[in-house]
Tab-separated table of N, CA and C in Angstrom:
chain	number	residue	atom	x	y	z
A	1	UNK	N	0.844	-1.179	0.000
A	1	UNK	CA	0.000	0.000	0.000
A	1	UNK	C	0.886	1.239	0.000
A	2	UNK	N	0.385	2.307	-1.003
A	2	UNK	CA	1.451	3.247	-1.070
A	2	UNK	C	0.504	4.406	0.097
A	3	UNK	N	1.458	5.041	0.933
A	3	UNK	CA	1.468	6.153	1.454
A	3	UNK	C	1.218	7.488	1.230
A	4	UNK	N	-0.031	8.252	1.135
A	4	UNK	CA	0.006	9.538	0.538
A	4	UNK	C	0.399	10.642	1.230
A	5	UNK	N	0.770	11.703	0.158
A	5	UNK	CA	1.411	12.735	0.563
A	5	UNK	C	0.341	13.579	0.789
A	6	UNK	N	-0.632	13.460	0.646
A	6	UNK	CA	-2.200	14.371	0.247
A	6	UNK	C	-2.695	14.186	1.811
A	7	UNK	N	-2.723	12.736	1.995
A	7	UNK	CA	-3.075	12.363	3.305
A	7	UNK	C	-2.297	13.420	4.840
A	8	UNK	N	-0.708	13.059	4.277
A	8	UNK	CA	-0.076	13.321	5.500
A	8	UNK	C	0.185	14.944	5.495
A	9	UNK	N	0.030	15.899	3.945
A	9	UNK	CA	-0.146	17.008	4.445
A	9	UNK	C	-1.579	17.530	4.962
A	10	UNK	N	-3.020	17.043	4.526
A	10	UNK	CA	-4.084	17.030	4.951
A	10	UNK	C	-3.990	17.144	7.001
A	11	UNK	N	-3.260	16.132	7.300
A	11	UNK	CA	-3.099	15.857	8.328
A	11	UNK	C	-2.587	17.350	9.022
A	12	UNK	N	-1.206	17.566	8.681
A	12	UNK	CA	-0.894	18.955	9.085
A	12	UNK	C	-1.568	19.861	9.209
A	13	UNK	N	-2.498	19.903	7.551
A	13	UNK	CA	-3.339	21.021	7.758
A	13	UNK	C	-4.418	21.280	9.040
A	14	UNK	N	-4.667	20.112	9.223
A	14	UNK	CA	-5.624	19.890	10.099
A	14	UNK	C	-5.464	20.334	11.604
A	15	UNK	N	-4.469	20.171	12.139
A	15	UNK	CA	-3.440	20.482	13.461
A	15	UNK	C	-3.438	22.003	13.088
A	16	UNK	N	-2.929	22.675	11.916
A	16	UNK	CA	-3.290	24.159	11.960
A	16	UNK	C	-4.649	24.458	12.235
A	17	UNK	N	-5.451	24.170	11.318
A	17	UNK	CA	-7.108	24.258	11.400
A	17	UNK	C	-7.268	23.999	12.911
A	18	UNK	N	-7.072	23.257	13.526
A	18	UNK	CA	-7.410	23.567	15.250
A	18	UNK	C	-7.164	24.240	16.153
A	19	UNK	N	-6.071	24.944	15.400
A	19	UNK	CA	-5.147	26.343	16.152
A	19	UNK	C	-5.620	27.522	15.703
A	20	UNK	N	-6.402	27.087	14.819
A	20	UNK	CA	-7.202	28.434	13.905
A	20	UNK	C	-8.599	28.418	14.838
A	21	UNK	N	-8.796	27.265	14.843
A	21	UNK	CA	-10.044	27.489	14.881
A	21	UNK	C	-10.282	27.769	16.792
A	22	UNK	N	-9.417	27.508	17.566
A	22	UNK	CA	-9.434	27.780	18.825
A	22	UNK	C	-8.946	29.561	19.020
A	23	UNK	N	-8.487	29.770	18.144
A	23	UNK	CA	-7.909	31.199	17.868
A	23	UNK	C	-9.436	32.148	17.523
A	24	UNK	N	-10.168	31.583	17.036
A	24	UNK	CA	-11.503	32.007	16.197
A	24	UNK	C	-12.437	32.413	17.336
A	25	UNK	N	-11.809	32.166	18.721
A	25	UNK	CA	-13.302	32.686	19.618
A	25	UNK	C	-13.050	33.525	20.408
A	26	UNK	N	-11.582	33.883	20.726
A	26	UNK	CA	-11.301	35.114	20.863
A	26	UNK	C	-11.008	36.193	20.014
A	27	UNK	N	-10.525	35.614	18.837
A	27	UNK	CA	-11.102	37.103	17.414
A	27	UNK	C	-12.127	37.613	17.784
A	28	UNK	N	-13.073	36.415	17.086
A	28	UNK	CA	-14.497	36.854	17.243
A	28	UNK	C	-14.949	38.443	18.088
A	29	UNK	N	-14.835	36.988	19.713
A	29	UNK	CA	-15.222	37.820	20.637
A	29	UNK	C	-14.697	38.962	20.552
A	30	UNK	N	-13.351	39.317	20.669
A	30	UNK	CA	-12.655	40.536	20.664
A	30	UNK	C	-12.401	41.818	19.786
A	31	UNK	N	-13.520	41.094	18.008
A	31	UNK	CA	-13.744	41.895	17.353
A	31	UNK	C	-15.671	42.456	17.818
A	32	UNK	N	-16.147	41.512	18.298
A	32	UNK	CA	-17.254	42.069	18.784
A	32	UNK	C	-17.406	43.473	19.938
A	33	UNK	N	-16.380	43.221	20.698
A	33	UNK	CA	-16.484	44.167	21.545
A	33	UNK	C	-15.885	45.385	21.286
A	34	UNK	N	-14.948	45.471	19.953
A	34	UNK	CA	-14.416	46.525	19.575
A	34	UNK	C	-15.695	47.072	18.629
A	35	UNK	N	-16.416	46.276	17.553
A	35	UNK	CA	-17.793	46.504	17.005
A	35	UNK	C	-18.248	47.655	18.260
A	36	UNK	N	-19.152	47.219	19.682
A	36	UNK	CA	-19.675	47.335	20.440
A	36	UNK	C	-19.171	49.066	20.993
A	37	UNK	N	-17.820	49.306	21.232
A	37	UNK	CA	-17.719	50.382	21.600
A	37	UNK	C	-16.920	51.104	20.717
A	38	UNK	N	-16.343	50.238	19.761
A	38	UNK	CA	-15.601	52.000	18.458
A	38	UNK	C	-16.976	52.360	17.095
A	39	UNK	N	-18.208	51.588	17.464
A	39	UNK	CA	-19.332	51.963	16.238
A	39	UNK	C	-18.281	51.008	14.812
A	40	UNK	N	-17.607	50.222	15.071
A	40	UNK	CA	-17.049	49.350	13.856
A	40	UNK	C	-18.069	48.686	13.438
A	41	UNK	N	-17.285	47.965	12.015
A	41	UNK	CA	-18.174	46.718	11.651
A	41	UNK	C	-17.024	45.543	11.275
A	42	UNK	N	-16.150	45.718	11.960
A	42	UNK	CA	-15.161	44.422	12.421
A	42	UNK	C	-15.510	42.998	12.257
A	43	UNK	N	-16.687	42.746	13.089
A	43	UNK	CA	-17.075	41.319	13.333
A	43	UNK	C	-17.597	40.672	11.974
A	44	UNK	N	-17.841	41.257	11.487
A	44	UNK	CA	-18.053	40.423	9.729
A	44	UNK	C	-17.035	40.104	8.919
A	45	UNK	N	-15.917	40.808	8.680
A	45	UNK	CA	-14.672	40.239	8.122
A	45	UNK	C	-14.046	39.315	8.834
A	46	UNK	N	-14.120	39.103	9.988
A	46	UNK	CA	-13.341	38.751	11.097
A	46	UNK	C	-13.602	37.043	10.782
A	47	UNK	N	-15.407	37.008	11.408
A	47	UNK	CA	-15.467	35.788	11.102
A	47	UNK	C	-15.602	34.970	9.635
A	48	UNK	N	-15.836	36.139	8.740
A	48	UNK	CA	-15.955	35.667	7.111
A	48	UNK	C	-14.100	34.653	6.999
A	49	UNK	N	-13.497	35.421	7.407
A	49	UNK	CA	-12.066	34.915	7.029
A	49	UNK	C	-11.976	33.568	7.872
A	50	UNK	N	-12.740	33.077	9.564
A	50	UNK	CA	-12.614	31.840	9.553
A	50	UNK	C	-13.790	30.937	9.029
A	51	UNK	N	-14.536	31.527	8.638
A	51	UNK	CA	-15.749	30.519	7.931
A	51	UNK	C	-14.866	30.023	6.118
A	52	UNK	N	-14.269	30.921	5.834
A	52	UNK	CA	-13.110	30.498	4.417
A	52	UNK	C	-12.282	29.701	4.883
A	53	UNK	N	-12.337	29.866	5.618
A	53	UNK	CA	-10.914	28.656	6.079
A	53	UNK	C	-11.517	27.473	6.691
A	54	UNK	N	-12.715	27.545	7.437
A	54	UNK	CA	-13.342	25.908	7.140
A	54	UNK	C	-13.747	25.287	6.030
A	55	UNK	N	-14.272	26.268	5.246
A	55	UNK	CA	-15.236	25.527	4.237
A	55	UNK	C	-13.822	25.869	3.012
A	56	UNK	N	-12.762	25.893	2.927
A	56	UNK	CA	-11.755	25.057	2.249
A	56	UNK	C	-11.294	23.913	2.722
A	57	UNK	N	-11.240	23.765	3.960
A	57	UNK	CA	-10.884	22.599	4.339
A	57	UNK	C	-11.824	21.565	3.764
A	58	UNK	N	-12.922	21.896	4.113
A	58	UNK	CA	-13.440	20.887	3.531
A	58	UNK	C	-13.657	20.506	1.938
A	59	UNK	N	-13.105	21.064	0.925
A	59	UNK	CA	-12.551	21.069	-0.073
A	59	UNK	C	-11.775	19.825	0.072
A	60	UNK	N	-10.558	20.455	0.489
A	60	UNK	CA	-9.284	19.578	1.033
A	60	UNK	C	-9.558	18.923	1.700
A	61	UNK	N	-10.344	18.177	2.526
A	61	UNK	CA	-10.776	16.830	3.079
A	61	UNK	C	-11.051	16.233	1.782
A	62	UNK	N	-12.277	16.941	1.049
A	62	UNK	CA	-12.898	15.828	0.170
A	62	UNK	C	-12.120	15.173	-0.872
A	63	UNK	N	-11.194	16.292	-1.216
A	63	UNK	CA	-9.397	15.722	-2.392
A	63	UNK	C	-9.049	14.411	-1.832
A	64	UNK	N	-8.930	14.969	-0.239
A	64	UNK	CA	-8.068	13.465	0.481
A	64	UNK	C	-8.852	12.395	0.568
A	65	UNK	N	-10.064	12.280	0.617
A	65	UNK	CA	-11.381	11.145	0.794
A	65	UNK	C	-11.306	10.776	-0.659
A	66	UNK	N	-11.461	11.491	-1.659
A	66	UNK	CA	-11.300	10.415	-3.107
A	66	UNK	C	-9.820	9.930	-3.310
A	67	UNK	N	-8.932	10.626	-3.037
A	67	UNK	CA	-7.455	9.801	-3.342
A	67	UNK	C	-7.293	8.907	-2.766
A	68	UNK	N	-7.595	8.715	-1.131
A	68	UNK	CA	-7.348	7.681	-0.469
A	68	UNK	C	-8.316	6.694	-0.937
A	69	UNK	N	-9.648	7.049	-1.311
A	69	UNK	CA	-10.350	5.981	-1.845
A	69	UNK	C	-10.049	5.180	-3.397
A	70	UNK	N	-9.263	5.687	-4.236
A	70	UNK	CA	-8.673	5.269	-5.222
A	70	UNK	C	-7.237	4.457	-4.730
A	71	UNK	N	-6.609	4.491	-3.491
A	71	UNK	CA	-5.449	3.908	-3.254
A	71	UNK	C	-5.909	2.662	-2.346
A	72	UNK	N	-7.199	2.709	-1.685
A	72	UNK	CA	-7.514	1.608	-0.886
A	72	UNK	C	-6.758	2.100	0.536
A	73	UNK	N	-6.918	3.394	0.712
A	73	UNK	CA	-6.629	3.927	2.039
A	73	UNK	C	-7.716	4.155	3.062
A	74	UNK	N	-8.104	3.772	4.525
A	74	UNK	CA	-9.130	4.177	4.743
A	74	UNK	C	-9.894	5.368	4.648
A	75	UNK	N	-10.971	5.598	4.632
A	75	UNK	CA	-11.594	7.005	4.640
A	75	UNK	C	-11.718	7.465	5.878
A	76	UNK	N	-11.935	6.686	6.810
A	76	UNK	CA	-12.223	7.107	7.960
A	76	UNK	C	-11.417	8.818	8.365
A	77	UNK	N	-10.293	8.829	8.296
A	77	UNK	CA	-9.786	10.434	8.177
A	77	UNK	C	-10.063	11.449	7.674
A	78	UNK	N	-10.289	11.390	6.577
A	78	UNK	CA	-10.727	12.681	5.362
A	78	UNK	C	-12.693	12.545	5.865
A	79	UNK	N	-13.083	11.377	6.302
A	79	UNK	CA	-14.525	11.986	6.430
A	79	UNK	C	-14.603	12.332	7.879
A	80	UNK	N	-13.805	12.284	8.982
A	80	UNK	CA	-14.020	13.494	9.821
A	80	UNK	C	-13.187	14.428	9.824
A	81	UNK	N	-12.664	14.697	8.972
A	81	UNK	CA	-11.618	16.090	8.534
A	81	UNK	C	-13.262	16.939	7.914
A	82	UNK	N	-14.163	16.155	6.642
A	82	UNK	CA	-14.971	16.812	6.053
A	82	UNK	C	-15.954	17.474	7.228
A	83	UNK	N	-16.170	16.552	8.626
A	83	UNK	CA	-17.751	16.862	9.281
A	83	UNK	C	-16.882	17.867	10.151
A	84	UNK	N	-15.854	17.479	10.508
A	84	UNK	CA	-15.185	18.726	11.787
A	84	UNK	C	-15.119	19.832	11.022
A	85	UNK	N	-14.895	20.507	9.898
A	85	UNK	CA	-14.516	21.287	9.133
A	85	UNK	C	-15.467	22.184	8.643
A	86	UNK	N	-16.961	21.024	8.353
A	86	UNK	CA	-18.222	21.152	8.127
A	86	UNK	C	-19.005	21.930	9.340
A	87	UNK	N	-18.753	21.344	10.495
A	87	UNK	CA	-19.382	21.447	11.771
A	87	UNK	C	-18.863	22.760	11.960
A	88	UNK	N	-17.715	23.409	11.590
A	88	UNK	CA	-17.512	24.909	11.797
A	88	UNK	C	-17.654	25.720	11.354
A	89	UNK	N	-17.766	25.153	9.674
A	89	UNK	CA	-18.456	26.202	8.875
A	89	UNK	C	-19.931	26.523	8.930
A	90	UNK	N	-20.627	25.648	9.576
A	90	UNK	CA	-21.738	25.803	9.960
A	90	UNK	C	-22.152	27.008	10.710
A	91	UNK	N	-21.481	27.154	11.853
A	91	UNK	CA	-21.251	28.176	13.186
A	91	UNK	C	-20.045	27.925	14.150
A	92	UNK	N	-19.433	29.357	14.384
A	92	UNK	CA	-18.077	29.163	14.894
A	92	UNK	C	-18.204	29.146	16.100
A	93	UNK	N	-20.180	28.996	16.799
A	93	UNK	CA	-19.975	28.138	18.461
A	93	UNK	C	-19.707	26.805	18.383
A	94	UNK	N	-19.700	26.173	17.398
A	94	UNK	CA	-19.368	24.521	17.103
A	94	UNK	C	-17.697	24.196	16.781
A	95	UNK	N	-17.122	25.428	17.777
A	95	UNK	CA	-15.970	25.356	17.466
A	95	UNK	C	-15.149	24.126	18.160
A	96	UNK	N	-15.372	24.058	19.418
A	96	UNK	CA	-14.759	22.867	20.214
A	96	UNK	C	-15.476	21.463	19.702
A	97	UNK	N	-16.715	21.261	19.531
A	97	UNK	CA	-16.556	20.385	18.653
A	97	UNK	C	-16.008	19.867	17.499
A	98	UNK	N	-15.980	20.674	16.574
A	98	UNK	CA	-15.168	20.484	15.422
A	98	UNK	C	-13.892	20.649	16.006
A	99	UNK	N	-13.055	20.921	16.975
A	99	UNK	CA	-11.624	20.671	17.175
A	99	UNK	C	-11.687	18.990	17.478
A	100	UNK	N	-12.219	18.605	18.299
A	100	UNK	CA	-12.657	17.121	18.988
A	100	UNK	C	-12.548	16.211	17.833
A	101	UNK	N	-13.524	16.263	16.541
A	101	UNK	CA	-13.414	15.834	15.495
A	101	UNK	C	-12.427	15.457	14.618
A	102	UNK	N	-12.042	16.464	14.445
A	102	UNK	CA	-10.874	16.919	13.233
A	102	UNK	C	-9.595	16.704	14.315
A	103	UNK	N	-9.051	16.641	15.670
A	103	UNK	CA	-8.435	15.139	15.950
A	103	UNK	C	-7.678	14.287	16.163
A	104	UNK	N	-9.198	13.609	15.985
A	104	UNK	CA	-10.017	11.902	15.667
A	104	UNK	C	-9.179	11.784	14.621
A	105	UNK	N	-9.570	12.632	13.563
A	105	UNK	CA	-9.293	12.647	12.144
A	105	UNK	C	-7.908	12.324	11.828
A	106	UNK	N	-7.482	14.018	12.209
A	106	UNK	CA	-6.126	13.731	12.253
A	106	UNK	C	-5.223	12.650	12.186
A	107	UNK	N	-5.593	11.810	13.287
A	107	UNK	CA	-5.016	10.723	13.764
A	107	UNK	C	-4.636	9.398	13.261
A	108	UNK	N	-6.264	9.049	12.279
A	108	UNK	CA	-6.566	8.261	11.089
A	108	UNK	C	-5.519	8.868	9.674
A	109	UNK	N	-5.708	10.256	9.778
A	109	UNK	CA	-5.415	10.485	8.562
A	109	UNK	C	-3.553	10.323	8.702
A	110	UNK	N	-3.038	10.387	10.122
A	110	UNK	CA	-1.408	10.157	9.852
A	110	UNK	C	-1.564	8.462	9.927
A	111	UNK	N	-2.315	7.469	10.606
A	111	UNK	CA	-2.102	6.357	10.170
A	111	UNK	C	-2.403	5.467	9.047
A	112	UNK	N	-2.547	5.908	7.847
A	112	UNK	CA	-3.316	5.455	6.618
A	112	UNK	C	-3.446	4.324	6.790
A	113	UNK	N	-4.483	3.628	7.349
A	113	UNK	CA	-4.312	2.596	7.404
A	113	UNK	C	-5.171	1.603	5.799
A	114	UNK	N	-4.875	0.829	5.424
A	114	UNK	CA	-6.048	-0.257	3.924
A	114	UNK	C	-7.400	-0.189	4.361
A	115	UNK	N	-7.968	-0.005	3.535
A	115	UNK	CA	-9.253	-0.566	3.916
A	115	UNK	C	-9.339	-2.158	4.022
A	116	UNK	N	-10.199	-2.666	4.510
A	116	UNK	CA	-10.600	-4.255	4.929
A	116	UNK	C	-10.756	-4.867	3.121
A	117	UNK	N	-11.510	-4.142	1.781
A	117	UNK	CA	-11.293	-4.526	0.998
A	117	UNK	C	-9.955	-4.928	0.450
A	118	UNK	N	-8.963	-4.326	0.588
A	118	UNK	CA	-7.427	-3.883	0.003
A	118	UNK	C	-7.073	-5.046	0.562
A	119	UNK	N	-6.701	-5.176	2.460
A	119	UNK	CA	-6.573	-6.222	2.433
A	119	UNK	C	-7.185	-7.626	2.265
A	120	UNK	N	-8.161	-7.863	2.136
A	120	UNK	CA	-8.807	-9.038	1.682
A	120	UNK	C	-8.100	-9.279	-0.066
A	121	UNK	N	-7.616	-8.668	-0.843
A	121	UNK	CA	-7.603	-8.364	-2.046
A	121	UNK	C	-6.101	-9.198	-2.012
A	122	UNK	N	-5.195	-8.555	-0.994
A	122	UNK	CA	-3.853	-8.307	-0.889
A	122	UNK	C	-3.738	-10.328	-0.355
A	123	UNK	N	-4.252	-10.466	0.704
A	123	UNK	CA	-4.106	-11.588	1.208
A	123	UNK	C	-4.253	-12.842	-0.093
A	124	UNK	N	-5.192	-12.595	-0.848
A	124	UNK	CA	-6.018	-13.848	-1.609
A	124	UNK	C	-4.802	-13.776	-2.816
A	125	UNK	N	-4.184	-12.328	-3.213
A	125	UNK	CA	-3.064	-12.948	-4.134
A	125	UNK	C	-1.994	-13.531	-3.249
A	126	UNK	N	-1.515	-13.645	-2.334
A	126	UNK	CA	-0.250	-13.710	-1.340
A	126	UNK	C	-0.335	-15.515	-1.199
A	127	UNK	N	-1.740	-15.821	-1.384
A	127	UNK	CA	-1.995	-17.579	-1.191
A	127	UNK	C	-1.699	-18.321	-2.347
């Protein structure tokens, strides 16, 4: 089974994306309260720029979910890279969840492990 590079930078990305996204609730907050007393309108760029940065990720999950599925890599990684990623672009109070998620993910996505087809496939020529 070959090893992807898609996978293991996905992975990285992902470890940023949780540093982003734990970073995202004191922006927020801290562009809200500047909103609140300088008459700004802060808080809309603020969070527009981390709602772009989930909902690319999940772009880049879904790259890594078809490559690994063409190599016989599990999916299990790239599809909670897609829902943690998902789950924040949704709303950035679903932020600690989607860190929780994405990981899970992570974790799968540095161990690539075969899917159960691949090896069943792998074994029956080996006999």
């Amino acid at each position: 089974m070959k090893r992807l590079k898609l996978n293991t930078l996905s992975a990285v990305w992902g470890i940023i994306e949780c540093v982003i996204f734990a970073v995202s609730w004191f922006a927020v907050i801290g562009a809200s309260f500047s909103d609140a007393f300088d008459k700004t309108h802060e808080n809309g760029s603020t969070a527009s720029f981390f709602y772009v940065v989930g909902w690319l990720s999940v772009v880049l999950f879904i790259a890594c979910a078809i490559q690994s599925h063409r190599h016989g890599i599990s999916l299990v990684g790239p599809v909670l890279g897609i829902i943690g990623s998902a789950l924040f672009g949704f709303s950035i109070a679903l932020a600690f969840p989607a860190i929780v998620v994405l990981i899970v993910g992570i974790v799968f996505l540095f161990l690539q492990h075969p899917t159960k087809k691949y090896q069943a496939t792998k074994s029956s020529i080996t006999k």
